[in-house]
């Protein structure tokens, strides 16, 4: 232990090391601050929309005395609240909406809506804690390690150091550990402060901390391995930097190309268009036949009397649902295709610890693609609840009162869990 | 100057003999080639698929049967953001923004279907495009090849020897810069070639392509002089290498993210859902078409009746319902425009904040030139949104005019209850073909060139600064050698 503290002391007397580590801690602090702000902003936006939607629904309630009017005009909010650790790994949350308003109409035309973000800001990626850890911390470790052996060799001290009794356990091991410890100390407490403020659970915080340690451990071992080799200081630095940018820049970009080429997905635009065609074609089709097709999915409504007029809400909502049914297989194919791309990215990550850790971060923080599709699944389940809520009023002449307007099912962000 | 050329030649001979340098250059060229080929092919495929989608959508619209015109208002249309000829070089925001927009009456939808939501998170690490290779990777190669150019001479004692033989520090700096500049030229060559080929294929884009080529040339030169200066100023090769990697990391990785974060923080955007609801609330204040006593629509009715000198709507020479639809659409469209201006202003300000940060990082400036030149920047997307909205409004109002002029008032009122009246409210299908197709007018080559001027000047300023630094490093070198 005393060897460890001695080496920490040495390390903290080197100006460049102190600079690098302080800068890293500062950037980590900044990233945590930005992340917490972002998460707070998303939470505020969610409650703002829920409030605004209440006012909107109140105004609709005044004229929507028929169930059909209510089902047609009234939007219902759905939301995907940030998990406590989202501040540390924002993942896909900047490009996918955290809140979407849904109606009982065909869902495919609604669920792909996008957030009104500035794409130029999404392009470079986010400045979150995961970024500081995955991109910047390895560079600091490289700075601390690259000349650990070669520096001594170049100064002519290596032979005498190696000749020391217990050099391994009293010198090199404490030196390595000191570097690893100092970088960990620059990052982990900063993360803990963020986790404390955001109220993250102990289990997730420990898991996240474990991942931080694993990432720093990976780079520590790798950097020490290269540094122990025969290369000169500059060669070591160049080799380490090259490996770093190959792992964090080139392999992900290349793998993405390969995955996309080998995992085709249906054209999303075609799903939207086919959904619209299916919905609007119904206006020119035999109405009774449309209803019969609908009753196959909802036999409990088949006792509804035949249509009396050219337009009835029940028929309108029946063909909305048929429109979704029409593209269901295409839409499923689209979603499973995206999930497959993500799974293949997971395979690539297996070979490269930094990518695997990045993915694990996003998983724990619930900001990855899986979290986005889980939100979409919750929307789908909620949409089913919503339309089937209105069906008895539309098809079975159940009287629709203002109390029924208020009793429409509400979204729960725990629906699928 | 002759001495400088000799120094450059010696340096290049040394590089050529070093396997590391050779492998580095070949690896970069290979990456450039892969990036150019795949990115070009991908964007060509995207371009084709969007065009095919547009053609199909337009054909579907024209093929709709005889219908009530308001049905067509709800049927609507789709527009797909076209891709400019240079986008293969720099896809820019294209994968990060929705490409498909549904246009329908009463509503303004968001641009949807974006590559970034169809890809794994790997995409957020960066995409292998010619622009990425030049902006991010080429400087790193130059650093590896150049960091020890002068420190090496210093360490080996050859620096003092050269200076006493009459070589001036200026010759040395110039010669080393020349050698590294040549490597930079090799790194640039595939990109320049790709731009040249695109310019030949699409001569109207030549100016924009030339500015992009110039921007990247300046960017690479900045690195060349910066690296040589760092090599001259550093105490040791390691110090030069580490500080250059630090600077590279800041310029190419940290600054662009930091700038985006700063812009988002200073100029926050409303969520789409909130904006929609605010528009709805404001619309209700202005005129509520669901309220039979609404003052706005009552006034419109009174005004219309007075204009035609009649007392009830049945006596109007047209279908009043169509006129109300048109009036309502004009009202909502005004609000859409108002909120769009707010959104666009905020987003443009955000992008300007990012641009300002190019004072801290030339990578931001070169990316700006690249995206503006290729027409893959925010401006192109905003224009797409704006022109789509104009197209939506024109299409809906055309259909509303048909609704007003071609339908009998009595049939229109009875159509939900009376099947025969419903049949009579359907108008001939040949009316649909008269809706003009969406023709996107992207930023013109001239506008894009103008947009690239400020960042070009920023790069020129950067280049002047690093050249001054290199000149100063020559003085330091002399002092150190003596």
mmCIF file of N, CA and C in Angstrom, chain B residues 281-335:
data_model
loop_
_atom_site.group_PDB
_atom_site.id
_atom_site.type_symbol
_atom_site.label_atom_id
_atom_site.label_comp_id
_atom_site.label_asym_id
_atom_site.label_seq_id
_atom_site.Cartn_x
_atom_site.Cartn_y
_atom_site.Cartn_z
ATOM 1 N N UNK B 281 -54.003 25.786 -29.248
ATOM 2 C CA UNK B 281 -54.581 26.725 -28.281
ATOM 3 C C UNK B 281 -54.761 28.094 -28.927
ATOM 4 N N UNK B 282 -53.747 28.533 -29.678
ATOM 5 C CA UNK B 282 -53.826 29.852 -30.296
ATOM 6 C C UNK B 282 -54.909 29.874 -31.372
ATOM 7 N N UNK B 283 -55.022 28.743 -32.064
ATOM 8 C CA UNK B 283 -56.045 28.622 -33.105
ATOM 9 C C UNK B 283 -57.434 28.793 -32.508
ATOM 10 N N UNK B 284 -57.634 28.192 -31.340
ATOM 11 C CA UNK B 284 -58.945 28.313 -30.687
ATOM 12 C C UNK B 284 -59.242 29.751 -30.304
ATOM 13 N N UNK B 285 -58.196 30.475 -29.920
ATOM 14 C CA UNK B 285 -58.367 31.885 -29.580
ATOM 15 C C UNK B 285 -58.809 32.668 -30.809
ATOM 16 N N UNK B 286 -58.213 32.342 -31.960
ATOM 17 C CA UNK B 286 -58.478 33.117 -33.167
ATOM 18 C C UNK B 286 -59.844 32.788 -33.767
ATOM 19 N N UNK B 287 -60.114 31.507 -33.879
ATOM 20 C CA UNK B 287 -61.374 31.131 -34.493
ATOM 21 C C UNK B 287 -61.578 29.646 -34.330
ATOM 22 N N UNK B 288 -62.696 29.239 -33.783
ATOM 23 C CA UNK B 288 -62.945 27.837 -33.508
ATOM 24 C C UNK B 288 -64.047 27.354 -34.440
ATOM 25 N N UNK B 289 -63.643 26.553 -35.422
ATOM 26 C CA UNK B 289 -64.624 26.145 -36.425
ATOM 27 C C UNK B 289 -65.666 25.194 -35.840
ATOM 28 N N UNK B 290 -65.401 24.653 -34.630
ATOM 29 C CA UNK B 290 -66.377 23.753 -34.021
ATOM 30 C C UNK B 290 -67.433 24.491 -33.222
ATOM 31 N N UNK B 291 -67.199 25.767 -33.018
ATOM 32 C CA UNK B 291 -68.149 26.568 -32.258
ATOM 33 C C UNK B 291 -69.066 27.313 -33.231
ATOM 34 N N UNK B 292 -70.378 26.985 -33.237
ATOM 35 C CA UNK B 292 -71.277 27.616 -34.212
ATOM 36 C C UNK B 292 -71.395 29.130 -34.019
ATOM 37 N N UNK B 293 -71.101 29.612 -32.799
ATOM 38 C CA UNK B 293 -71.208 31.061 -32.553
ATOM 39 C C UNK B 293 -69.856 31.740 -32.572
ATOM 40 N N UNK B 294 -68.873 31.056 -33.119
ATOM 41 C CA UNK B 294 -67.525 31.621 -33.069
ATOM 42 C C UNK B 294 -67.468 32.960 -33.797
ATOM 43 N N UNK B 295 -66.909 33.991 -33.137
ATOM 44 C CA UNK B 295 -66.923 35.327 -33.752
ATOM 45 C C UNK B 295 -66.150 35.394 -35.059
ATOM 46 N N UNK B 296 -65.045 34.663 -35.147
ATOM 47 C CA UNK B 296 -64.238 34.739 -36.360
ATOM 48 C C UNK B 296 -65.014 34.225 -37.572
ATOM 49 N N UNK B 297 -65.584 33.032 -37.399
ATOM 50 C CA UNK B 297 -66.301 32.452 -38.539
ATOM 51 C C UNK B 297 -67.638 33.145 -38.778
ATOM 52 N N UNK B 298 -68.252 33.687 -37.695
ATOM 53 C CA UNK B 298 -69.480 34.473 -37.870
ATOM 54 C C UNK B 298 -69.177 35.722 -38.699
ATOM 55 N N UNK B 299 -68.039 36.354 -38.396
ATOM 56 C CA UNK B 299 -67.666 37.566 -39.140
ATOM 57 C C UNK B 299 -67.385 37.223 -40.596
ATOM 58 N N UNK B 300 -66.724 36.075 -40.803
ATOM 59 C CA UNK B 300 -66.436 35.662 -42.173
ATOM 60 C C UNK B 300 -67.727 35.456 -42.955
ATOM 61 N N UNK B 301 -68.703 34.850 -42.257
ATOM 62 C CA UNK B 301 -69.993 34.602 -42.906
ATOM 63 C C UNK B 301 -70.669 35.926 -43.270
ATOM 64 N N UNK B 302 -70.702 36.826 -42.288
ATOM 65 C CA UNK B 302 -71.348 38.116 -42.520
ATOM 66 C C UNK B 302 -70.666 38.851 -43.674
ATOM 67 N N UNK B 303 -69.332 38.817 -43.676
ATOM 68 C CA UNK B 303 -68.558 39.507 -44.708
ATOM 69 C C UNK B 303 -68.887 38.920 -46.084
ATOM 70 N N UNK B 304 -68.926 37.586 -46.148
ATOM 71 C CA UNK B 304 -69.179 36.932 -47.433
ATOM 72 C C UNK B 304 -70.590 37.253 -47.935
ATOM 73 N N UNK B 305 -71.554 37.171 -47.006
ATOM 74 C CA UNK B 305 -72.933 37.451 -47.406
ATOM 75 C C UNK B 305 -73.043 38.874 -47.928
ATOM 76 N N UNK B 306 -72.409 39.822 -47.212
ATOM 77 C CA UNK B 306 -72.491 41.231 -47.614
ATOM 78 C C UNK B 306 -71.846 41.429 -48.976
ATOM 79 N N UNK B 307 -70.721 40.743 -49.184
ATOM 80 C CA UNK B 307 -69.987 40.900 -50.438
ATOM 81 C C UNK B 307 -70.843 40.495 -51.636
ATOM 82 N N UNK B 308 -71.679 39.462 -51.445
ATOM 83 C CA UNK B 308 -72.502 38.993 -52.554
ATOM 84 C C UNK B 308 -73.921 39.526 -52.478
ATOM 85 N N UNK B 309 -74.157 40.371 -51.490
ATOM 86 C CA UNK B 309 -75.469 41.023 -51.392
ATOM 87 C C UNK B 309 -76.607 40.050 -51.169
ATOM 88 N N UNK B 310 -76.368 38.996 -50.378
ATOM 89 C CA UNK B 310 -77.442 38.041 -50.082
ATOM 90 C C UNK B 310 -77.601 37.958 -48.567
ATOM 91 N N UNK B 311 -78.651 37.303 -48.124
ATOM 92 C CA UNK B 311 -78.917 37.258 -46.689
ATOM 93 C C UNK B 311 -78.699 35.869 -46.098
ATOM 94 N N UNK B 312 -78.751 34.831 -46.932
ATOM 95 C CA UNK B 312 -78.443 33.519 -46.371
ATOM 96 C C UNK B 312 -77.489 32.761 -47.295
ATOM 97 N N UNK B 313 -76.754 31.812 -46.677
ATOM 98 C CA UNK B 313 -75.665 31.171 -47.435
ATOM 99 C C UNK B 313 -76.188 30.363 -48.613
ATOM 100 N N UNK B 314 -77.438 29.905 -48.531
ATOM 101 C CA UNK B 314 -78.005 29.123 -49.635
ATOM 102 C C UNK B 314 -78.057 29.948 -50.924
ATOM 103 N N UNK B 315 -78.095 31.295 -50.779
ATOM 104 C CA UNK B 315 -78.198 32.134 -51.970
ATOM 105 C C UNK B 315 -76.833 32.483 -52.577
ATOM 106 N N UNK B 316 -75.780 32.056 -51.903
ATOM 107 C CA UNK B 316 -74.450 32.365 -52.449
ATOM 108 C C UNK B 316 -74.238 31.607 -53.757
ATOM 109 N N UNK B 317 -73.453 32.183 -54.679
ATOM 110 C CA UNK B 317 -73.250 31.505 -55.966
ATOM 111 C C UNK B 317 -72.260 30.334 -55.870
ATOM 112 N N UNK B 318 -71.829 29.995 -54.665
ATOM 113 C CA UNK B 318 -70.895 28.865 -54.520
ATOM 114 C C UNK B 318 -71.227 28.133 -53.237
ATOM 115 N N UNK B 319 -70.481 27.063 -53.008
ATOM 116 C CA UNK B 319 -70.688 26.245 -51.820
ATOM 117 C C UNK B 319 -69.957 26.879 -50.633
ATOM 118 N N UNK B 320 -70.712 27.389 -49.687
ATOM 119 C CA UNK B 320 -70.119 28.126 -48.577
ATOM 120 C C UNK B 320 -69.191 27.242 -47.741
ATOM 121 N N UNK B 321 -69.523 25.934 -47.645
ATOM 122 C CA UNK B 321 -68.678 25.035 -46.854
ATOM 123 C C UNK B 321 -67.234 25.004 -47.375
ATOM 124 N N UNK B 322 -67.101 25.021 -48.673
ATOM 125 C CA UNK B 322 -65.752 25.042 -49.255
ATOM 126 C C UNK B 322 -65.031 26.327 -48.900
ATOM 127 N N UNK B 323 -65.770 27.435 -48.919
ATOM 128 C CA UNK B 323 -65.166 28.722 -48.582
ATOM 129 C C UNK B 323 -64.715 28.739 -47.124
ATOM 130 N N UNK B 324 -65.532 28.123 -46.232
ATOM 131 C CA UNK B 324 -65.159 28.060 -44.816
ATOM 132 C C UNK B 324 -63.892 27.213 -44.647
ATOM 133 N N UNK B 325 -63.842 26.089 -45.377
ATOM 134 C CA UNK B 325 -62.640 25.241 -45.308
ATOM 135 C C UNK B 325 -61.403 26.033 -45.697
ATOM 136 N N UNK B 326 -61.530 26.799 -46.793
ATOM 137 C CA UNK B 326 -60.377 27.566 -47.262
ATOM 138 C C UNK B 326 -59.980 28.612 -46.231
ATOM 139 N N UNK B 327 -60.992 29.266 -45.645
ATOM 140 C CA UNK B 327 -60.705 30.305 -44.646
ATOM 141 C C UNK B 327 -60.015 29.687 -43.424
ATOM 142 N N UNK B 328 -60.536 28.517 -42.983
ATOM 143 C CA UNK B 328 -59.948 27.826 -41.832
ATOM 144 C C UNK B 328 -58.515 27.398 -42.115
ATOM 145 N N UNK B 329 -58.289 26.898 -43.331
ATOM 146 C CA UNK B 329 -56.935 26.448 -43.682
ATOM 147 C C UNK B 329 -55.974 27.636 -43.699
ATOM 148 N N UNK B 330 -56.447 28.775 -44.201
ATOM 149 C CA UNK B 330 -55.586 29.961 -44.239
ATOM 150 C C UNK B 330 -55.198 30.367 -42.822
ATOM 151 N N UNK B 331 -56.169 30.230 -41.919
ATOM 152 C CA UNK B 331 -55.922 30.591 -40.523
ATOM 153 C C UNK B 331 -54.861 29.684 -39.906
ATOM 154 N N UNK B 332 -55.064 28.358 -40.032
ATOM 155 C CA UNK B 332 -54.089 27.432 -39.435
ATOM 156 C C UNK B 332 -52.727 27.584 -40.102
ATOM 157 N N UNK B 333 -52.753 27.781 -41.403
ATOM 158 C CA UNK B 333 -51.484 27.867 -42.118
ATOM 159 C C UNK B 333 -50.679 29.088 -41.645
ATOM 160 N N UNK B 334 -51.399 30.202 -41.355
ATOM 161 C CA UNK B 334 -50.693 31.387 -40.842
ATOM 162 C C UNK B 334 -49.974 31.039 -39.537
ATOM 163 N N UNK B 335 -50.668 30.273 -38.694
ATOM 164 C CA UNK B 335 -50.042 29.895 -37.416
ATOM 165 C C UNK B 335 -48.863 28.946 -37.639
#
